[in-house]
PDB file of C-alpha atoms in Angstrom:
ATOM      1  CA  MET A   1      95.453  33.846 -19.463  1.00 42.00           C
ATOM      2  CA  SER A   2      91.670  32.635 -19.108  1.00 50.00           C
ATOM      3  CA  GLU A   3      89.076  35.193 -19.328  1.00 58.00           C
ATOM      4  CA  PRO A   4      89.151  37.228 -16.097  1.00 54.00           C
ATOM      5  CA  GLY A   5      87.103  35.549 -13.464  1.00 53.00           C
ATOM      6  CA  LYS A   6      85.770  33.028 -15.818  1.00 59.00           C
ATOM      7  CA  HIS A   7      85.727  30.433 -13.001  1.00 51.00           C
ATOM      8  CA  TYR A   8      83.786  32.448 -10.240  1.00 54.00           C
ATOM      9  CA  LYS A   9      81.919  34.954 -12.887  1.00 54.00           C
ATOM     10  CA  GLU A  10      78.769  34.426 -10.500  1.00 53.00           C
ATOM     11  CA  ARG A  11      80.301  36.325  -7.522  1.00 54.00           C
ATOM     12  CA  ILE A  12      81.518  39.208  -9.741  1.00 54.00           C
ATOM     13  CA  LYS A  13      79.073  42.163  -9.088  1.00 51.00           C
ATOM     14  CA  HIS A  14      78.693  43.596 -12.631  1.00 55.00           C
ATOM     15  CA  ASP A  15      75.012  44.024 -12.105  1.00 62.00           C
ATOM     16  CA  PRO A  16      74.139  47.237 -10.571  1.00 61.00           C
ATOM     17  CA  GLN A  17      71.327  45.700  -8.269  1.00 64.00           C
ATOM     18  CA  ALA A  18      73.431  42.861  -6.927  1.00 67.00           C
ATOM     19  CA  ALA A  19      75.967  44.800  -5.683  1.00 62.00           C
ATOM     20  CA  GLU A  20      73.170  47.629  -3.844  1.00 66.00           C
ATOM     21  CA  ASP A  21      71.559  44.270  -2.566  1.00 65.00           C
ATOM     22  CA  TYR A  22      75.379  43.519  -1.053  1.00 62.00           C
ATOM     23  CA  VAL A  23      75.537  46.913   0.624  1.00 65.00           C
ATOM     24  CA  ARG A  24      72.223  46.105   2.345  1.00 64.00           C
ATOM     25  CA  ARG A  25      73.222  42.746   3.740  1.00 67.00           C
ATOM     26  CA  LYS A  26      72.569  41.817   7.294  1.00 68.00           C
ATOM     27  CA  PRO A  27      74.333  44.330   9.710  1.00 75.00           C
ATOM     28  CA  HIS A  28      75.170  41.724  12.360  1.00 79.00           C
ATOM     29  CA  LYS A  29      76.741  39.594   9.739  1.00 86.00           C
ATOM     30  CA  ASP A  30      78.785  42.483   8.408  1.00 88.00           C
ATOM     31  CA  LYS A  31      80.126  43.680  11.582  1.00 94.00           C
ATOM     32  CA  ALA A  32      81.013  40.135  12.386  1.00 93.00           C
ATOM     33  CA  GLU A  33      83.174  39.954   9.360  1.00 95.00           C
ATOM     34  CA  MET A  34      84.682  43.037   9.575  1.00 97.00           C
ATOM     35  CA  ASP A  35      85.610  42.315  13.275  1.00 97.00           C
ATOM     36  CA  LEU A  36      87.154  39.420  11.957  1.00 98.00           C
ATOM     37  CA  VAL A  37      89.468  41.337   9.635  1.00 98.00           C
ATOM     38  CA  ARG A  38      90.013  44.218  12.395  1.00 98.00           C
ATOM     39  CA  ARG A  39      91.611  40.935  14.518  1.00 98.00           C
ATOM     40  CA  GLY A  40      93.690  39.969  11.690  1.00 99.00           C
ATOM     41  CA  PHE A  41      95.310  43.376  11.050  1.00 99.00           C
ATOM     42  CA  GLY A  42      95.786  43.818  14.928  1.00 98.00           C
ATOM     43  CA  LEU A  43      98.369  40.855  14.510  1.00 98.00           C
ATOM     44  CA  THR A  44     100.558  42.701  11.973  1.00 98.00           C
ATOM     45  CA  ASP A  45     102.876  44.801  12.198  1.00 98.00           C
ATOM     46  CA  GLY A  46     105.048  47.419   9.991  1.00 98.00           C
ATOM     47  CA  VAL A  47     101.851  47.766   7.427  1.00 99.00           C
ATOM     48  CA  LYS A  48     100.791  51.087   6.200  1.00 99.00           C
ATOM     49  CA  SER A  49      99.830  50.366   2.605  1.00 99.00           C
ATOM     50  CA  VAL A  50      97.157  47.417   2.073  1.00 99.00           C
ATOM     51  CA  LEU A  51      95.346  45.886  -1.078  1.00 99.00           C
ATOM     52  CA  ASP A  52      91.829  44.506  -0.744  1.00 99.00           C
ATOM     53  CA  ALA A  53      91.065  42.345  -3.460  1.00 98.00           C
ATOM     54  CA  PRO A  54      88.593  41.636  -4.423  1.00 96.00           C
ATOM     55  CA  CYS A  55      86.741  44.447  -2.578  1.00 96.00           C
ATOM     56  CA  GLY A  56      83.178  43.819  -3.615  1.00 93.00           C
ATOM     57  CA  VAL A  57      81.438  47.155  -2.561  1.00 94.00           C
ATOM     58  CA  GLY A  58      84.118  48.176  -0.410  1.00 96.00           C
ATOM     59  CA  ARG A  59      83.223  47.574   3.182  1.00 95.00           C
ATOM     60  CA  ALA A  60      86.636  46.048   4.080  1.00 98.00           C
ATOM     61  CA  THR A  61      88.511  49.182   2.201  1.00 98.00           C
ATOM     62  CA  ILE A  62      86.357  51.440   4.368  1.00 98.00           C
ATOM     63  CA  LEU A  63      87.341  49.498   7.364  1.00 98.00           C
ATOM     64  CA  LEU A  64      91.142  49.550   6.309  1.00 99.00           C
ATOM     65  CA  ALA A  65      90.933  53.279   5.904  1.00 99.00           C
ATOM     66  CA  SER A  66      89.258  53.961   9.095  1.00 98.00           C
ATOM     67  CA  MET A  67      91.985  52.067  10.699  1.00 98.00           C
ATOM     68  CA  GLY A  68      94.897  54.483   9.383  1.00 98.00           C
ATOM     69  CA  PHE A  69      96.117  52.355   6.681  1.00 99.00           C
ATOM     70  CA  ASP A  70      96.510  53.472   3.099  1.00 99.00           C
ATOM     71  CA  ALA A  71      93.802  51.565   1.538  1.00 99.00           C
ATOM     72  CA  THR A  72      93.402  50.174  -2.323  1.00 99.00           C
ATOM     73  CA  GLY A  73      90.010  48.358  -3.188  1.00 99.00           C
ATOM     74  CA  LEU A  74      90.342  46.455  -6.264  1.00 98.00           C
ATOM     75  CA  ASP A  75      87.659  44.480  -8.109  1.00 96.00           C
ATOM     76  CA  LEU A  76      86.555  42.945 -11.488  1.00 94.00           C
ATOM     77  CA  GLY A  77      82.776  43.963 -11.304  1.00 92.00           C
ATOM     78  CA  GLU A  78      82.171  47.269 -12.684  1.00 92.00           C
ATOM     79  CA  SER A  79      79.192  47.932 -10.457  1.00 92.00           C
ATOM     80  CA  ALA A  80      80.777  46.870  -7.473  1.00 92.00           C
ATOM     81  CA  VAL A  81      83.657  49.448  -8.227  1.00 95.00           C
ATOM     82  CA  GLU A  82      81.152  52.074  -8.666  1.00 94.00           C
ATOM     83  CA  VAL A  83      79.039  51.197  -5.494  1.00 94.00           C
ATOM     84  CA  ALA A  84      82.393  50.957  -3.533  1.00 96.00           C
ATOM     85  CA  ARG A  85      83.721  54.562  -4.859  1.00 97.00           C
ATOM     86  CA  ARG A  86      80.345  56.220  -3.690  1.00 96.00           C
ATOM     87  CA  GLU A  87      80.355  54.435  -0.116  1.00 95.00           C
ATOM     88  CA  LEU A  88      84.088  55.161   0.260  1.00 98.00           C
ATOM     89  CA  GLU A  89      83.476  59.116  -0.628  1.00 97.00           C
ATOM     90  CA  LYS A  90      80.394  59.236   1.871  1.00 96.00           C
ATOM     91  CA  THR A  91      82.904  58.390   4.771  1.00 97.00           C
ATOM     92  CA  GLN A  92      85.346  60.979   3.731  1.00 96.00           C
ATOM     93  CA  LEU A  93      88.064  58.861   4.373  1.00 98.00           C
ATOM     94  CA  TYR A  94      91.380  58.657   2.383  1.00 95.00           C
ATOM     95  CA  GLY A  95      91.368  55.598  -0.040  1.00 98.00           C
ATOM     96  CA  GLU A  96      91.311  54.282  -3.882  1.00 98.00           C
ATOM     97  CA  ILE A  97      88.731  52.016  -5.520  1.00 98.00           C
ATOM     98  CA  VAL A  98      90.268  50.364  -8.788  1.00 98.00           C
ATOM     99  CA  THR A  99      88.974  47.952 -11.325  1.00 97.00           C
ATOM    100  CA  GLY A 100      91.529  44.891 -11.719  1.00 96.00           C
ATOM    101  CA  ASP A 101      91.810  41.179 -12.188  1.00 94.00           C
ATOM    102  CA  LEU A 102      92.684  39.191  -9.023  1.00 94.00           C
ATOM    103  CA  GLU A 103      94.493  37.107 -11.244  1.00 95.00           C
ATOM    104  CA  ASP A 104      96.802  39.496 -13.214  1.00 96.00           C
ATOM    105  CA  LEU A 105      97.249  42.662 -10.603  1.00 98.00           C
ATOM    106  CA  ALA A 106      98.923  45.612 -12.443  1.00 97.00           C
ATOM    107  CA  TYR A 107     101.299  46.301  -9.472  1.00 99.00           C
ATOM    108  CA  ASP A 108     104.521  45.839  -9.304  1.00 99.00           C
ATOM    109  CA  ASP A 109     106.390  42.946  -6.741  1.00 99.00           C
ATOM    110  CA  ASP A 110     106.090  44.029  -2.940  1.00 99.00           C
ATOM    111  CA  PHE A 111     104.078  46.979  -3.902  1.00 99.00           C
ATOM    112  CA  PHE A 112     101.771  46.673  -0.725  1.00 99.00           C
ATOM    113  CA  ASP A 113     102.866  46.023   2.671  1.00 99.00           C
ATOM    114  CA  ALA A 114      99.937  43.785   3.120  1.00 99.00           C
ATOM    115  CA  VAL A 115      96.921  42.256   0.962  1.00 99.00           C
ATOM    116  CA  LEU A 116      93.640  41.317   1.885  1.00 99.00           C
ATOM    117  CA  CYS A 117      91.748  38.516   0.189  1.00 98.00           C
ATOM    118  CA  PHE A 118      88.734  38.376   1.704  1.00 97.00           C
ATOM    119  CA  ARG A 119      85.339  35.699   1.125  1.00 93.00           C
ATOM    120  CA  VAL A 120      86.254  34.708  -2.110  1.00 94.00           C
ATOM    121  CA  TYR A 121      88.856  31.625  -2.019  1.00 95.00           C
ATOM    122  CA  HIS A 122      85.560  29.437  -1.458  1.00 88.00           C
ATOM    123  CA  HIS A 123      84.271  30.130  -4.802  1.00 89.00           C
ATOM    124  CA  PHE A 124      87.197  29.075  -6.859  1.00 92.00           C
ATOM    125  CA  PRO A 125      86.507  25.634  -8.140  1.00 86.00           C
ATOM    126  CA  ASN A 126      89.949  24.272  -8.986  1.00 92.00           C
ATOM    127  CA  ASP A 127      93.532  24.419  -7.913  1.00 93.00           C
ATOM    128  CA  GLU A 128      94.640  25.925 -11.182  1.00 95.00           C
ATOM    129  CA  VAL A 129      92.506  29.247 -10.033  1.00 93.00           C
ATOM    130  CA  ARG A 130      93.681  29.046  -6.487  1.00 95.00           C
ATOM    131  CA  ASP A 131      97.380  28.909  -7.478  1.00 96.00           C
ATOM    132  CA  ARG A 132      97.131  31.642  -9.775  1.00 96.00           C
ATOM    133  CA  VAL A 133      95.491  34.033  -7.211  1.00 97.00           C
ATOM    134  CA  ILE A 134      97.689  32.896  -4.397  1.00 98.00           C
ATOM    135  CA  THR A 135     101.000  33.236  -6.489  1.00 98.00           C
ATOM    136  CA  GLU A 136     100.007  37.022  -7.610  1.00 98.00           C
ATOM    137  CA  LEU A 137      98.635  38.012  -3.835  1.00 99.00           C
ATOM    138  CA  CYS A 138     102.056  36.926  -2.603  1.00 99.00           C
ATOM    139  CA  ARG A 139     103.940  38.501  -5.590  1.00 99.00           C
ATOM    140  CA  VAL A 140     102.566  42.162  -4.861  1.00 99.00           C
ATOM    141  CA  ALA A 141     102.647  41.837  -0.912  1.00 99.00           C
ATOM    142  CA  ARG A 142     106.050  42.836   1.006  1.00 99.00           C
ATOM    143  CA  LYS A 143     105.184  41.290   4.222  1.00 99.00           C
ATOM    144  CA  TYR A 144     101.732  39.856   5.031  1.00 99.00           C
ATOM    145  CA  VAL A 145      98.643  38.174   2.784  1.00 99.00           C
ATOM    146  CA  LEU A 146      95.665  37.664   5.008  1.00 99.00           C
ATOM    147  CA  ILE A 147      93.343  35.365   3.139  1.00 99.00           C
ATOM    148  CA  SER A 148      89.713  34.090   4.353  1.00 97.00           C
ATOM    149  CA  TYR A 149      88.291  30.473   3.599  1.00 96.00           C
ATOM    150  CA  PHE A 150      85.522  28.461   4.475  1.00 93.00           C
ATOM    151  CA  SER A 151      87.098  25.245   6.681  1.00 90.00           C
ATOM    152  CA  PRO A 152      85.254  22.000   5.949  1.00 77.00           C
ATOM    153  CA  TYR A 153      85.285  21.038   9.810  1.00 78.00           C
ATOM    154  CA  SER A 154      82.211  22.720  10.595  1.00 58.00           C
ATOM    155  CA  VAL A 155      78.207  22.158  10.668  1.00 56.00           C
ATOM    156  CA  THR A 156      77.471  24.394   7.846  1.00 60.00           C
ATOM    157  CA  SER A 157      80.385  23.050   5.612  1.00 50.00           C
ATOM    158  CA  LEU A 158      79.135  19.001   6.688  1.00 55.00           C
ATOM    159  CA  LYS A 159      75.665  20.142   5.640  1.00 58.00           C
ATOM    160  CA  ARG A 160      77.093  21.738   2.548  1.00 55.00           C
ATOM    161  CA  ALA A 161      78.852  18.232   1.342  1.00 55.00           C
ATOM    162  CA  LEU A 162      75.534  15.922   2.490  1.00 51.00           C
ATOM    163  CA  ARG A 163      73.363  17.956   0.534  1.00 58.00           C
ATOM    164  CA  LYS A 164      75.878  18.017  -2.653  1.00 59.00           C
ATOM    165  CA  ARG A 165      76.251  14.300  -2.519  1.00 61.00           C
ATOM    166  CA  PHE A 166      72.544  13.221  -1.850  1.00 62.00           C
ATOM    167  CA  THR A 167      71.030  16.011  -3.979  1.00 64.00           C
ATOM    168  CA  LYS A 168      73.586  16.129  -6.827  1.00 60.00           C
ATOM    169  CA  LYS A 169      73.112  19.997  -6.364  1.00 60.00           C
ATOM    170  CA  LYS A 170      76.201  21.861  -8.038  1.00 62.00           C
ATOM    171  CA  SER A 171      77.858  23.762  -4.839  1.00 57.00           C
ATOM    172  CA  ILE A 172      79.448  27.265  -5.696  1.00 64.00           C
ATOM    173  CA  GLN A 173      81.027  26.906  -2.249  1.00 73.00           C
ATOM    174  CA  HIS A 174      84.060  25.067  -1.916  1.00 83.00           C
ATOM    175  CA  ALA A 175      85.563  24.485   1.648  1.00 86.00           C
ATOM    176  CA  THR A 176      89.357  23.833   1.826  1.00 90.00           C
ATOM    177  CA  ASN A 177      91.356  22.432   4.864  1.00 92.00           C
ATOM    178  CA  LEU A 178      94.130  24.910   5.937  1.00 96.00           C
ATOM    179  CA  ALA A 179      97.143  22.583   5.280  1.00 97.00           C
ATOM    180  CA  SER A 180      96.266  22.892   1.222  1.00 96.00           C
ATOM    181  CA  ILE A 181      96.128  26.633   1.605  1.00 98.00           C
ATOM    182  CA  ALA A 182      99.694  26.733   3.820  1.00 98.00           C
ATOM    183  CA  ALA A 183     101.333  24.607   1.318  1.00 98.00           C
ATOM    184  CA  ARG A 184     100.663  27.124  -1.739  1.00 98.00           C
ATOM    185  CA  PHE A 185     101.776  30.089   0.407  1.00 99.00           C
ATOM    186  CA  GLU A 186     105.080  28.104   1.342  1.00 98.00           C
ATOM    187  CA  ARG A 187     105.854  27.725  -2.315  1.00 98.00           C
ATOM    188  CA  SER A 188     105.701  31.695  -2.510  1.00 98.00           C
ATOM    189  CA  GLY A 189     107.770  32.016   0.220  1.00 98.00           C
ATOM    190  CA  PHE A 190     105.327  32.729   2.995  1.00 99.00           C
ATOM    191  CA  ARG A 191     104.179  30.798   6.404  1.00 99.00           C
ATOM    192  CA  LEU A 192     101.423  30.932   8.778  1.00 99.00           C
ATOM    193  CA  LYS A 193     101.391  33.357  11.052  1.00 99.00           C
ATOM    194  CA  LYS A 194      97.883  32.704  12.448  1.00 98.00           C
ATOM    195  CA  ASN A 195      94.662  31.515  11.988  1.00 97.00           C
ATOM    196  CA  LEU A 196      91.630  33.080  12.971  1.00 97.00           C
ATOM    197  CA  PRO A 197      88.078  31.398  13.281  1.00 94.00           C
ATOM    198  CA  GLN A 198      85.310  33.800  12.957  1.00 91.00           C
ATOM    199  CA  PHE A 199      83.945  32.555  16.281  1.00 83.00           C
ATOM    200  CA  ARG A 200      85.510  29.993  18.558  1.00 70.00           C
ATOM    201  CA  PHE A 201      85.069  26.223  17.618  1.00 62.00           C
ATOM    202  CA  VAL A 202      83.753  24.927  14.427  1.00 64.00           C
ATOM    203  CA  HIS A 203      82.882  27.914  12.542  1.00 74.00           C
ATOM    204  CA  THR A 204      82.916  27.745   8.646  1.00 87.00           C
ATOM    205  CA  LEU A 205      85.002  31.292   8.153  1.00 94.00           C
ATOM    206  CA  HIS A 206      88.421  31.609   8.923  1.00 96.00           C
ATOM    207  CA  LEU A 207      90.962  34.115   8.214  1.00 98.00           C
ATOM    208  CA  ALA A 208      94.560  33.097   7.741  1.00 98.00           C
ATOM    209  CA  ILE A 209      97.488  35.287   8.162  1.00 99.00           C
ATOM    210  CA  PHE A 210     100.493  34.816   6.192  1.00 99.00           C
ATOM    211  CA  GLU A 211     103.903  36.217   6.656  1.00 99.00           C
ATOM    212  CA  ARG A 212     106.993  36.739   4.151  1.00 99.00           C
ATOM    213  CA  THR A 213     109.998  34.597   5.377  1.00 97.00           C
ATOM    214  CA  ASN A 214     112.242  35.581   2.264  1.00 86.00           C
TER     215      ASN A 214
END
């Protein structure tokens, strides 16, 4: 097992200020993203327990708890976990925030009814990391995995690709086509149920819902 988070460590919020800054991100952007998560879970059934991994500062964990789910948030960043616990406590909703490694989840098989993996897949730099994470998400999910990704078929993704090509600037965000993601899930016994763009037409952020078939 490699060092936890080694390949996407710049996105892990160990620094207290980085975690606090994320709490104060643009409200309209936060609302649009949480609306996408809400829409995704509206297409599931028979779900009671949900793992939000990575949970960051807890915004999706709090949303899921407010929707009546038994929500657990997990993150590798100590500061993110601390802030998420504080923000969850403010709401007086039931939930749990724990420290853990997305590539090596400390849960039994089928432990959660559903798993949410939001706004991190586009930071995975290679297929090895993607395979490890998806395998773990599927292992602990009894019925569903909901995972966000950046589509390459958007204006924003095209701009990033051109900037990378002509400026040689290294990108920490990687757009991925849905077919390659679906193929990974199929190897773990899941099929695509629905693919939701954040907004209609050619938006970058999508949420794919995968359902267990075995």
